[in-house]
mmCIF file of C-alpha atoms and ligand atoms in Angstrom:
data_model
loop_
_atom_site.group_PDB
_atom_site.id
_atom_site.type_symbol
_atom_site.label_atom_id
_atom_site.label_comp_id
_atom_site.label_asym_id
_atom_site.label_seq_id
_atom_site.Cartn_x
_atom_site.Cartn_y
_atom_site.Cartn_z
ATOM 1 C CA MET A 1430 99.661 75.763 70.684
ATOM 2 C CA THR A 1431 99.294 72.985 72.453
ATOM 3 C CA GLN A 1432 100.465 72.920 76.455
ATOM 4 C CA ARG A 1433 103.434 71.169 76.940
ATOM 5 C CA PHE A 1434 103.085 68.456 79.396
ATOM 6 C CA ASP A 1435 104.430 69.664 83.046
ATOM 7 C CA LEU A 1436 106.391 66.422 83.705
ATOM 8 C CA LYS A 1437 106.995 67.473 87.594
ATOM 9 C CA SER A 1438 103.445 68.016 88.164
ATOM 10 C CA ALA A 1439 102.528 65.167 87.079
ATOM 11 C CA SER A 1440 101.277 61.923 89.067
ATOM 12 C CA LEU A 1441 102.787 58.876 88.124
ATOM 13 C CA GLY A 1442 99.377 57.544 86.618
ATOM 14 C CA GLU A 1443 99.411 60.416 84.442
ATOM 15 C CA LEU A 1444 103.076 60.256 83.517
ATOM 16 C CA THR A 1445 102.340 56.743 82.929
ATOM 17 C CA ASP A 1446 99.619 57.687 80.327
ATOM 18 C CA PHE A 1447 101.210 60.611 78.449
ATOM 19 C CA LEU A 1448 104.150 58.045 77.741
ATOM 20 C CA SER A 1449 101.744 55.433 76.866
ATOM 21 C CA ALA A 1450 100.236 57.851 74.302
ATOM 22 C CA LEU A 1451 103.982 57.788 73.075
ATOM 23 C CA ASP A 1452 104.453 54.201 72.770
ATOM 24 C CA GLU A 1453 106.692 53.921 75.942
ATOM 25 C CA LYS A 1454 106.170 51.354 78.353
ATOM 26 C CA PRO A 1455 104.826 52.154 82.060
ATOM 27 C CA PHE A 1456 108.553 51.126 83.549
ATOM 28 C CA ARG A 1457 109.777 54.297 81.736
ATOM 29 C CA ALA A 1458 107.161 56.310 83.390
ATOM 30 C CA ARG A 1459 108.826 55.147 87.042
ATOM 31 C CA GLN A 1460 112.503 55.897 85.771
ATOM 32 C CA ILE A 1461 111.337 58.978 84.849
ATOM 33 C CA TYR A 1462 109.295 60.078 88.472
ATOM 34 C CA GLU A 1463 112.421 58.180 90.193
ATOM 35 C CA TRP A 1464 114.839 60.880 88.623
ATOM 36 C CA MET A 1465 112.497 63.917 89.497
ATOM 37 C CA HIS A 1466 110.805 63.077 92.596
ATOM 38 C CA VAL A 1467 113.543 60.905 94.434
ATOM 39 C CA LYS A 1468 116.841 61.871 92.702
ATOM 40 C CA HIS A 1469 115.960 65.245 92.036
ATOM 41 C CA VAL A 1470 118.009 65.769 88.877
ATOM 42 C CA THR A 1471 117.889 69.329 87.393
ATOM 43 C CA SER A 1472 117.797 68.228 83.938
ATOM 44 C CA VAL A 1473 116.474 65.839 81.697
ATOM 45 C CA ASP A 1474 119.759 64.999 79.960
ATOM 46 C CA ALA A 1475 120.870 63.609 83.856
ATOM 47 C CA MET A 1476 117.991 60.797 83.281
ATOM 48 C CA THR A 1477 120.833 58.392 81.923
ATOM 49 C CA ASN A 1478 119.089 55.541 82.075
ATOM 50 C CA VAL A 1479 116.321 57.115 79.387
ATOM 51 C CA PRO A 1480 117.500 56.371 75.827
ATOM 52 C CA LYS A 1481 118.427 59.715 74.377
ATOM 53 C CA GLY A 1482 115.550 59.845 71.365
ATOM 54 C CA LEU A 1483 113.361 59.694 74.741
ATOM 55 C CA ARG A 1484 115.066 62.926 76.038
ATOM 56 C CA ALA A 1485 115.051 64.688 73.323
ATOM 57 C CA LEU A 1486 111.173 64.252 72.471
ATOM 58 C CA LEU A 1487 110.702 65.220 76.472
ATOM 59 C CA LYS A 1488 112.506 68.144 75.802
ATOM 60 C CA GLU A 1489 110.401 69.187 73.005
ATOM 61 C CA ARG A 1490 107.214 68.355 74.522
ATOM 62 C CA CYS A 1491 107.679 69.105 77.870
ATOM 63 C CA THR A 1492 108.056 71.495 80.805
ATOM 64 C CA PHE A 1493 110.813 70.253 83.335
ATOM 65 C CA THR A 1494 110.711 72.866 85.978
ATOM 66 C CA VAL A 1495 113.466 73.543 88.052
ATOM 67 C CA LEU A 1496 114.117 76.749 90.148
ATOM 68 C CA GLY A 1497 117.410 78.538 90.277
ATOM 69 C CA GLN A 1498 119.015 80.316 93.503
ATOM 70 C CA LEU A 1499 119.549 83.842 93.447
ATOM 71 C CA ASP A 1500 120.327 84.207 96.748
ATOM 72 C CA VAL A 1501 120.878 82.365 100.363
ATOM 73 C CA GLN A 1502 121.200 84.220 103.465
ATOM 74 C CA ILE A 1503 122.490 81.949 106.541
ATOM 75 C CA SER A 1504 121.893 82.802 110.015
ATOM 76 C CA LYS A 1505 124.807 82.223 112.385
ATOM 77 C CA LEU A 1506 122.644 81.722 115.494
ATOM 78 C CA ASP A 1507 120.598 78.698 114.724
ATOM 79 C CA GLY A 1508 121.626 77.703 111.035
ATOM 80 C CA THR A 1509 118.242 78.717 109.547
ATOM 81 C CA ARG A 1510 118.719 79.620 105.887
ATOM 82 C CA LYS A 1511 116.441 82.123 103.863
ATOM 83 C CA TYR A 1512 116.811 81.598 100.174
ATOM 84 C CA LEU A 1513 115.046 83.390 97.176
ATOM 85 C CA PHE A 1514 114.828 81.668 94.340
ATOM 86 C CA GLY A 1515 113.856 82.265 90.556
ATOM 87 C CA LEU A 1516 111.149 80.918 88.578
ATOM 88 C CA PRO A 1517 110.946 80.271 84.851
ATOM 89 C CA ASP A 1518 109.201 82.857 84.129
ATOM 90 C CA GLY A 1519 110.772 85.498 86.025
ATOM 91 C CA ASN A 1520 109.313 85.568 89.235
ATOM 92 C CA VAL A 1521 110.947 84.994 92.513
ATOM 93 C CA ILE A 1522 109.745 83.781 95.635
ATOM 94 C CA GLU A 1523 111.263 82.923 99.134
ATOM 95 C CA SER A 1524 111.368 80.106 101.131
ATOM 96 C CA VAL A 1525 113.024 79.169 104.475
ATOM 97 C CA LEU A 1526 115.047 76.277 106.034
ATOM 98 C CA MET A 1527 114.566 75.943 109.486
ATOM 99 C CA ARG A 1528 116.738 73.374 111.506
ATOM 100 C CA TYR A 1529 115.325 71.757 114.656
ATOM 101 C CA LYS A 1530 116.349 68.788 116.925
ATOM 102 C CA HIS A 1531 113.247 66.606 115.397
ATOM 103 C CA GLY A 1532 114.554 67.476 112.038
ATOM 104 C CA ASN A 1533 114.473 69.799 108.775
ATOM 105 C CA SER A 1534 111.719 71.964 108.296
ATOM 106 C CA VAL A 1535 110.899 74.061 105.096
ATOM 107 C CA CYS A 1536 108.631 76.550 104.977
ATOM 108 C CA ILE A 1537 107.531 77.245 101.090
ATOM 109 C CA SER A 1538 105.450 80.078 99.274
ATOM 110 C CA SER A 1539 102.316 78.879 97.336
ATOM 111 C CA GLN A 1540 102.336 81.895 95.587
ATOM 112 C CA ALA A 1541 104.246 84.950 94.398
ATOM 113 C CA GLY A 1542 102.870 87.617 96.104
ATOM 114 C CA CYS A 1543 99.580 87.450 97.192
ATOM 115 C CA ARG A 1544 96.207 89.246 97.209
ATOM 116 C CA MET A 1545 94.753 88.653 100.434
ATOM 117 C CA GLY A 1546 95.408 92.196 102.048
ATOM 118 C CA CYS A 1547 96.359 91.311 105.463
ATOM 119 C CA ARG A 1548 97.783 95.085 106.771
ATOM 120 C CA PHE A 1549 100.785 93.632 108.788
ATOM 121 C CA CYS A 1550 102.143 91.223 106.233
ATOM 122 C CA ALA A 1551 104.772 91.817 103.545
ATOM 123 C CA SER A 1552 104.059 89.753 100.913
ATOM 124 C CA THR A 1553 100.754 91.400 99.989
ATOM 125 C CA LEU A 1554 102.046 94.529 99.840
ATOM 126 C CA ASP A 1555 102.704 94.469 95.752
ATOM 127 C CA GLY A 1556 99.428 92.227 95.121
ATOM 128 C CA LEU A 1557 99.482 88.955 93.324
ATOM 129 C CA ALA A 1558 101.852 88.119 90.907
ATOM 130 C CA ARG A 1559 100.737 84.325 90.036
ATOM 131 C CA SER A 1560 99.862 80.980 91.776
ATOM 132 C CA LEU A 1561 102.362 78.232 91.798
ATOM 133 C CA THR A 1562 102.759 75.283 89.978
ATOM 134 C CA ALA A 1563 102.815 71.836 92.093
ATOM 135 C CA ALA A 1564 106.345 71.809 90.337
ATOM 136 C CA GLU A 1565 107.259 75.093 91.328
ATOM 137 C CA MET A 1566 106.200 74.233 95.341
ATOM 138 C CA LEU A 1567 108.040 70.715 95.140
ATOM 139 C CA GLU A 1568 110.736 72.580 93.697
ATOM 140 C CA GLN A 1569 111.411 74.385 96.977
ATOM 141 C CA ILE A 1570 111.670 71.588 98.880
ATOM 142 C CA TYR A 1571 114.436 69.238 96.724
ATOM 143 C CA ARG A 1572 116.643 72.163 96.176
ATOM 144 C CA ILE A 1573 116.938 73.306 99.722
ATOM 145 C CA GLY A 1574 117.078 68.923 100.314
ATOM 146 C CA THR A 1575 120.033 69.232 97.599
ATOM 147 C CA ASP A 1576 121.516 72.190 99.032
ATOM 148 C CA ILE A 1577 122.115 71.067 102.349
ATOM 149 C CA GLY A 1578 122.185 67.251 101.433
ATOM 150 C CA GLU A 1579 119.998 66.232 104.409
ATOM 151 C CA ARG A 1580 116.516 65.187 104.614
ATOM 152 C CA ILE A 1581 113.859 66.950 104.418
ATOM 153 C CA SER A 1582 111.336 65.982 107.099
ATOM 154 C CA ASN A 1583 108.422 68.565 107.521
ATOM 155 C CA VAL A 1584 106.876 70.805 105.252
ATOM 156 C CA VAL A 1585 104.933 74.315 106.241
ATOM 157 C CA VAL A 1586 102.939 76.152 103.533
ATOM 158 C CA MET A 1587 103.454 79.264 105.445
ATOM 159 C CA GLY A 1588 105.824 81.493 102.904
ATOM 160 C CA SER A 1589 104.060 84.168 100.690
ATOM 161 C CA GLY A 1590 100.796 83.260 99.474
ATOM 162 C CA GLU A 1591 97.530 81.819 100.585
ATOM 163 C CA PRO A 1592 97.333 78.226 99.427
ATOM 164 C CA LEU A 1593 93.565 77.918 99.639
ATOM 165 C CA ASP A 1594 93.773 80.416 96.818
ATOM 166 C CA ASN A 1595 95.647 78.152 94.536
ATOM 167 C CA TYR A 1596 93.479 74.979 95.855
ATOM 168 C CA ASP A 1597 93.939 72.952 92.933
ATOM 169 C CA HIS A 1598 97.649 73.153 92.752
ATOM 170 C CA LEU A 1599 97.716 72.759 96.213
ATOM 171 C CA LEU A 1600 96.039 69.146 96.306
ATOM 172 C CA ARG A 1601 98.123 68.134 93.357
ATOM 173 C CA PHE A 1602 101.560 69.032 95.349
ATOM 174 C CA LEU A 1603 100.358 67.655 98.574
ATOM 175 C CA GLN A 1604 99.889 64.311 96.690
ATOM 176 C CA LEU A 1605 102.921 64.629 95.039
ATOM 177 C CA LEU A 1606 105.094 65.289 98.329
ATOM 178 C CA THR A 1607 103.258 62.346 100.308
ATOM 179 C CA ASP A 1608 103.409 59.975 97.490
ATOM 180 C CA GLU A 1609 105.438 56.523 98.126
ATOM 181 C CA ASN A 1610 106.933 56.731 95.071
ATOM 182 C CA GLY A 1611 107.996 60.219 95.432
ATOM 183 C CA LEU A 1612 109.530 61.960 98.563
ATOM 184 C CA HIS A 1613 107.182 60.181 100.669
ATOM 185 C CA MET A 1614 106.854 62.594 103.506
ATOM 186 C CA SER A 1615 104.298 61.612 106.183
ATOM 187 C CA GLN A 1616 101.156 63.791 105.686
ATOM 188 C CA ARG A 1617 101.304 64.375 109.643
ATOM 189 C CA ASN A 1618 104.258 66.362 108.876
ATOM 190 C CA VAL A 1619 103.011 68.908 106.699
ATOM 191 C CA THR A 1620 101.130 72.084 107.742
ATOM 192 C CA VAL A 1621 98.647 74.074 105.577
ATOM 193 C CA SER A 1622 98.187 77.669 106.583
ATOM 194 C CA THR A 1623 95.171 79.477 105.785
ATOM 195 C CA CYS A 1624 93.240 82.952 106.331
ATOM 196 C CA GLY A 1625 89.986 81.340 105.989
ATOM 197 C CA LEU A 1626 88.885 81.132 103.227
ATOM 198 C CA VAL A 1627 85.630 79.116 104.401
ATOM 199 C CA PRO A 1628 84.286 77.269 101.346
ATOM 200 C CA ARG A 1629 88.008 75.667 100.472
ATOM 201 C CA MET A 1630 88.544 74.550 104.117
ATOM 202 C CA ARG A 1631 85.583 72.534 103.936
ATOM 203 C CA GLU A 1632 86.660 71.129 100.453
ATOM 204 C CA LEU A 1633 89.721 70.577 101.864
ATOM 205 C CA ALA A 1634 88.489 68.742 105.030
ATOM 206 C CA ASP A 1635 86.218 66.141 102.707
ATOM 207 C CA GLU A 1636 89.642 65.403 101.572
ATOM 208 C CA ARG A 1637 89.952 63.971 104.955
ATOM 209 C CA LEU A 1638 93.963 63.966 104.825
ATOM 210 C CA GLN A 1639 96.096 64.187 107.841
ATOM 211 C CA ILE A 1640 97.863 67.281 107.124
ATOM 212 C CA THR A 1641 97.868 69.935 109.983
ATOM 213 C CA LEU A 1642 95.300 72.982 109.006
ATOM 214 C CA ALA A 1643 96.696 76.282 110.933
ATOM 215 C CA LEU A 1644 94.054 79.304 110.722
ATOM 216 C CA SER A 1645 95.041 82.505 111.047
ATOM 217 C CA LEU A 1646 92.935 84.139 113.351
ATOM 218 C CA HIS A 1647 94.802 87.398 114.292
ATOM 219 C CA ALA A 1648 91.859 88.539 116.389
ATOM 220 C CA ALA A 1649 88.788 87.240 118.503
ATOM 221 C CA THR A 1650 86.287 89.169 117.387
ATOM 222 C CA GLN A 1651 85.129 90.266 113.643
ATOM 223 C CA GLU A 1652 85.395 93.705 114.021
ATOM 224 C CA LYS A 1653 88.777 93.679 114.860
ATOM 225 C CA ARG A 1654 89.789 90.701 112.343
ATOM 226 C CA LEU A 1655 88.395 92.846 109.988
ATOM 227 C CA SER A 1656 90.468 95.654 110.530
ATOM 228 C CA LEU A 1657 93.771 93.474 110.302
ATOM 229 C CA MET A 1658 92.421 91.110 107.339
ATOM 230 C CA PRO A 1659 90.172 92.453 104.542
ATOM 231 C CA VAL A 1660 89.392 88.767 103.770
ATOM 232 C CA ALA A 1661 87.429 88.741 106.971
ATOM 233 C CA LYS A 1662 84.862 90.813 105.178
ATOM 234 C CA LYS A 1663 84.046 88.211 102.911
ATOM 235 C CA TYR A 1664 84.187 85.054 105.417
ATOM 236 C CA GLU A 1665 82.924 86.254 108.684
ATOM 237 C CA LEU A 1666 84.783 85.267 112.096
ATOM 238 C CA SER A 1667 81.594 82.427 112.828
ATOM 239 C CA GLN A 1668 81.955 80.964 109.855
ATOM 240 C CA VAL A 1669 85.145 80.574 109.678
ATOM 241 C CA ILE A 1670 85.348 79.069 113.020
ATOM 242 C CA GLU A 1671 82.486 76.704 111.941
ATOM 243 C CA ALA A 1672 84.599 75.679 109.185
ATOM 244 C CA CYS A 1673 87.496 74.850 111.839
ATOM 245 C CA ASP A 1674 85.134 72.736 113.598
ATOM 246 C CA TYR A 1675 84.072 70.786 110.472
ATOM 247 C CA TYR A 1676 87.792 70.222 109.803
ATOM 248 C CA PHE A 1677 88.482 68.439 112.805
ATOM 249 C CA ALA A 1678 85.072 66.540 112.190
ATOM 250 C CA LYS A 1679 86.037 65.019 109.416
ATOM 251 C CA THR A 1680 89.513 64.679 109.769
ATOM 252 C CA GLY A 1681 90.277 64.236 113.498
ATOM 253 C CA ARG A 1682 93.031 66.706 113.238
ATOM 254 C CA ARG A 1683 93.591 69.033 115.868
ATOM 255 C CA MET A 1684 93.564 73.210 114.327
ATOM 256 C CA THR A 1685 96.162 75.182 115.077
ATOM 257 C CA PHE A 1686 95.499 78.933 115.532
ATOM 258 C CA GLU A 1687 98.001 81.551 114.501
ATOM 259 C CA TYR A 1688 97.556 84.617 116.283
ATOM 260 C CA SER A 1689 100.411 87.428 115.302
ATOM 261 C CA LEU A 1690 100.388 89.719 118.522
ATOM 262 C CA VAL A 1691 100.597 93.279 117.134
ATOM 263 C CA GLY A 1692 101.355 95.932 119.798
ATOM 264 C CA GLY A 1693 98.484 97.936 121.365
ATOM 265 C CA VAL A 1694 96.057 96.105 118.546
ATOM 266 C CA ASN A 1695 95.356 92.693 120.044
ATOM 267 C CA ASP A 1696 97.752 92.331 122.686
ATOM 268 C CA THR A 1697 95.352 93.457 125.746
ATOM 269 C CA ASP A 1698 93.714 91.271 129.062
ATOM 270 C CA GLU A 1699 90.609 91.744 126.926
ATOM 271 C CA ASP A 1700 92.141 90.315 123.534
ATOM 272 C CA ALA A 1701 93.045 87.493 125.475
ATOM 273 C CA ALA A 1702 89.936 86.650 127.622
ATOM 274 C CA GLN A 1703 87.918 86.825 123.948
ATOM 275 C CA LEU A 1704 90.222 84.733 122.462
ATOM 276 C CA VAL A 1705 89.437 82.078 125.629
ATOM 277 C CA ARG A 1706 86.083 82.493 124.920
ATOM 278 C CA LEU A 1707 86.357 82.084 121.412
ATOM 279 C CA LEU A 1708 88.511 78.829 121.325
ATOM 280 C CA LYS A 1709 87.511 77.171 124.941
ATOM 281 C CA GLY A 1710 86.549 73.439 124.943
ATOM 282 C CA LYS A 1711 88.176 73.078 121.368
ATOM 283 C CA ASN A 1712 90.926 70.383 120.809
ATOM 284 C CA CYS A 1713 93.246 72.945 119.357
ATOM 285 C CA HIS A 1714 96.507 74.453 119.348
ATOM 286 C CA ILE A 1715 97.219 77.916 119.706
ATOM 287 C CA ASN A 1716 100.412 79.697 118.078
ATOM 288 C CA LEU A 1717 101.140 83.238 119.222
ATOM 289 C CA ILE A 1718 103.448 85.103 116.954
ATOM 290 C CA PRO A 1719 104.965 88.273 118.087
ATOM 291 C CA VAL A 1720 104.540 90.498 114.761
ATOM 292 C CA ASN A 1721 107.456 91.189 112.556
ATOM 293 C CA PRO A 1722 107.266 94.901 111.978
ATOM 294 C CA ILE A 1723 107.799 95.650 108.410
ATOM 295 C CA LYS A 1724 108.559 99.673 107.265
ATOM 296 C CA GLU A 1725 105.512 99.757 104.998
ATOM 297 C CA ARG A 1726 103.235 99.703 107.834
ATOM 298 C CA ASN A 1727 103.693 101.172 111.363
ATOM 299 C CA TYR A 1728 102.894 98.042 113.573
ATOM 300 C CA VAL A 1729 105.041 97.201 116.347
ATOM 301 C CA GLN A 1730 106.076 93.904 118.222
ATOM 302 C CA SER A 1731 104.331 93.797 121.530
ATOM 303 C CA ALA A 1732 106.573 94.142 124.976
ATOM 304 C CA ARG A 1733 108.241 90.730 125.893
ATOM 305 C CA SER A 1734 106.222 90.793 129.377
ATOM 306 C CA VAL A 1735 103.189 91.755 127.587
ATOM 307 C CA VAL A 1736 103.332 88.529 125.035
ATOM 308 C CA GLU A 1737 104.584 86.418 128.226
ATOM 309 C CA THR A 1738 100.854 87.720 130.128
ATOM 310 C CA PHE A 1739 98.757 87.022 127.394
ATOM 311 C CA ARG A 1740 100.233 83.383 126.931
ATOM 312 C CA ASN A 1741 99.513 82.962 130.712
ATOM 313 C CA LYS A 1742 96.166 84.206 130.712
ATOM 314 C CA LEU A 1743 95.577 81.567 128.101
ATOM 315 C CA GLU A 1744 97.272 78.806 129.924
ATOM 316 C CA GLN A 1745 95.283 79.121 133.141
ATOM 317 C CA GLN A 1746 92.497 78.580 130.897
ATOM 318 C CA GLY A 1747 94.007 75.337 129.996
ATOM 319 C CA MET A 1748 94.513 76.136 126.278
ATOM 320 C CA ALA A 1749 97.789 74.817 124.506
ATOM 321 C CA VAL A 1750 99.601 77.397 123.832
ATOM 322 C CA THR A 1751 103.110 77.875 122.473
ATOM 323 C CA VAL A 1752 105.255 81.398 120.879
ATOM 324 C CA ARG A 1753 106.828 80.655 118.331
ATOM 325 C CA ARG A 1754 110.728 80.715 118.554
ATOM 326 C CA GLU A 1755 112.188 83.418 116.498
ATOM 327 C CA MET A 1756 114.284 81.492 114.298
ATOM 328 C CA GLY A 1757 117.362 83.114 112.555
ATOM 329 C CA ARG A 1758 116.773 86.678 113.933
ATOM 330 C CA ASP A 1759 119.918 87.852 112.516
ATOM 331 C CA ILE A 1760 118.618 87.270 108.868
ATOM 332 C CA ASP A 1761 115.237 87.661 109.877
ATOM 333 C CA GLY A 1762 112.858 89.973 107.407
ATOM 334 C CA ALA A 1763 109.224 89.285 107.623
ATOM 335 C CA CYS A 1764 107.647 87.072 105.069
ATOM 336 C CA GLY A 1765 107.878 88.346 101.586
ATOM 337 C CA GLN A 1766 110.624 90.921 102.450
ATOM 338 C CA LEU A 1767 113.515 89.574 101.011
ATOM 339 C CA ARG A 1768 111.528 89.073 97.785
ATOM 340 C CA LYS A 1769 110.504 92.771 98.045
ATOM 341 C CA ARG A 1770 113.923 93.910 98.518
ATOM 342 C CA HIS A 1771 115.259 91.825 95.543
ATOM 343 C CA MET A 1772 112.534 93.152 93.304
ATOM 344 C CA GLN A 1773 113.057 96.957 94.543
ATOM 345 C CA ALA A 1774 116.962 96.468 93.650
ATOM 346 C CA ARG A 1775 115.753 94.798 90.323
ATOM 347 C CA GLU A 1776 113.901 97.823 88.897
ATOM 348 C CA SER A 1777 116.547 100.555 90.389
ATOM 349 C CA VAL A 1778 118.902 98.572 88.232
ATOM 350 C CA GLU A 1779 116.616 98.126 84.944
ATOM 351 C CA LEU A 1780 115.044 101.868 85.395
ATOM 352 C CA PRO A 1781 118.009 103.494 83.808
ATOM 353 C CA LEU A 1782 117.903 101.303 80.925
ATOM 354 C CA LYS A 1783 114.386 102.504 79.800
HETATM 355 N N1 SAH B 989 98.467 82.994 103.736
HETATM 356 C C1 SAH B 989 98.147 81.929 104.403
HETATM 357 C C2 SAH B 989 99.945 81.756 104.675
HETATM 358 C C3 SAH B 989 100.752 82.527 104.846
HETATM 359 S S1 SAH B 989 101.463 83.402 106.019
HETATM 360 C C4 SAH B 989 97.576 82.561 105.966
HETATM 361 O O1 SAH B 989 97.353 84.012 105.693
HETATM 362 O O2 SAH B 989 97.956 81.589 106.957
HETATM 363 C C5 SAH B 989 101.850 82.472 107.502
HETATM 364 C C6 SAH B 989 101.202 83.559 108.736
HETATM 365 O O3 SAH B 989 102.324 84.392 109.055
HETATM 366 C C7 SAH B 989 99.942 83.818 108.889
HETATM 367 O O4 SAH B 989 99.506 83.327 110.068
HETATM 368 C C8 SAH B 989 100.393 85.450 108.594
HETATM 369 O O5 SAH B 989 99.211 86.127 109.377
HETATM 370 C C9 SAH B 989 101.360 85.607 109.457
HETATM 371 N N2 SAH B 989 102.355 86.697 108.910
HETATM 372 C C10 SAH B 989 102.905 87.411 108.110
HETATM 373 N N3 SAH B 989 103.365 88.526 108.059
HETATM 374 C C11 SAH B 989 103.379 88.434 109.141
HETATM 375 C C12 SAH B 989 104.358 89.394 110.311
HETATM 376 N N4 SAH B 989 104.739 90.679 109.622
HETATM 377 N N5 SAH B 989 104.247 89.392 111.333
HETATM 378 C C13 SAH B 989 103.925 88.234 112.076
HETATM 379 N N6 SAH B 989 103.053 87.262 111.374
HETATM 380 C C14 SAH B 989 103.032 87.603 109.704
#
């Protein structure tokens, strides 16, 4: 069977080539591209200036990815929305909308599940189901933008999954997201977060995009990092830090280091001192994230005073630090928990039928 052409993952150039093989003119490609990436229509038949015959052909030869909204939880405190979306093959993913004064930010998933195994993360508990296509990543933003009827100004690839474990689709997604013929988001408004896949970080640096790269650091020594993140076995802390320096050298973009504070595990004065030693002198920003406890692991949040002390220790040494504001406290589950709950509910409904 020949593979169907993935309409929404194609660049304008690829779409033009695809249509020219069907004897269609380039302006058709522009029309279709605009329907998908500017108007965000949910069916081929909504492309009303495309002749019926061509629409039929597209439906026959192509996939047209649209995510189905299965659930949304809306915070009464700050308007944060947590969405559960269904993929065409039945997998489910979650995405989050955060409303800030400076605009609307969407946190997207890059994979259904994850295979990185970070100890405190719910997304990885059931392993990786599969990576998402570029269209499936874009769709999370398009559906949320349509749902709220407002512009999405920022995107963070910090939901479930390891984006650099889905490298080719991620790059394609970034190109489509920032394309002047599409949503045209500024590269500077996009952040990609990685657990530290060194060769891919270097490849990304060579692309010289103006996006922000965030590294999930979580510990300032190899030994402690390894106890929290199995990926550290493959890529040692020193290599990861070198890759961060390389990223900065190539792109001029200040790195962000994410550090999830886990009570009694990585939140002591000594941990803060080691973190300063590791990052001092780098043009970087540290984002402290009080760990979001998941019931499958017995990690706990650091006390508020401990978080403050940790922050102060870093600031006293001249480091740029923020503590991540907890958005949507009332609907908050850790990353991947809404999806996990949904899958468990589905299993308990489906089991009696087996
Ligand atoms: N795989 C990528 C992006 C996804 S996770 C990465 O590792 O960076 C986004 C961030 O949330 C990462 O820093 C991750 O370590 C962190 N995170 C995951 N689960 C968490 C939890 N329960 N509490 C606090 N931070 C968590």
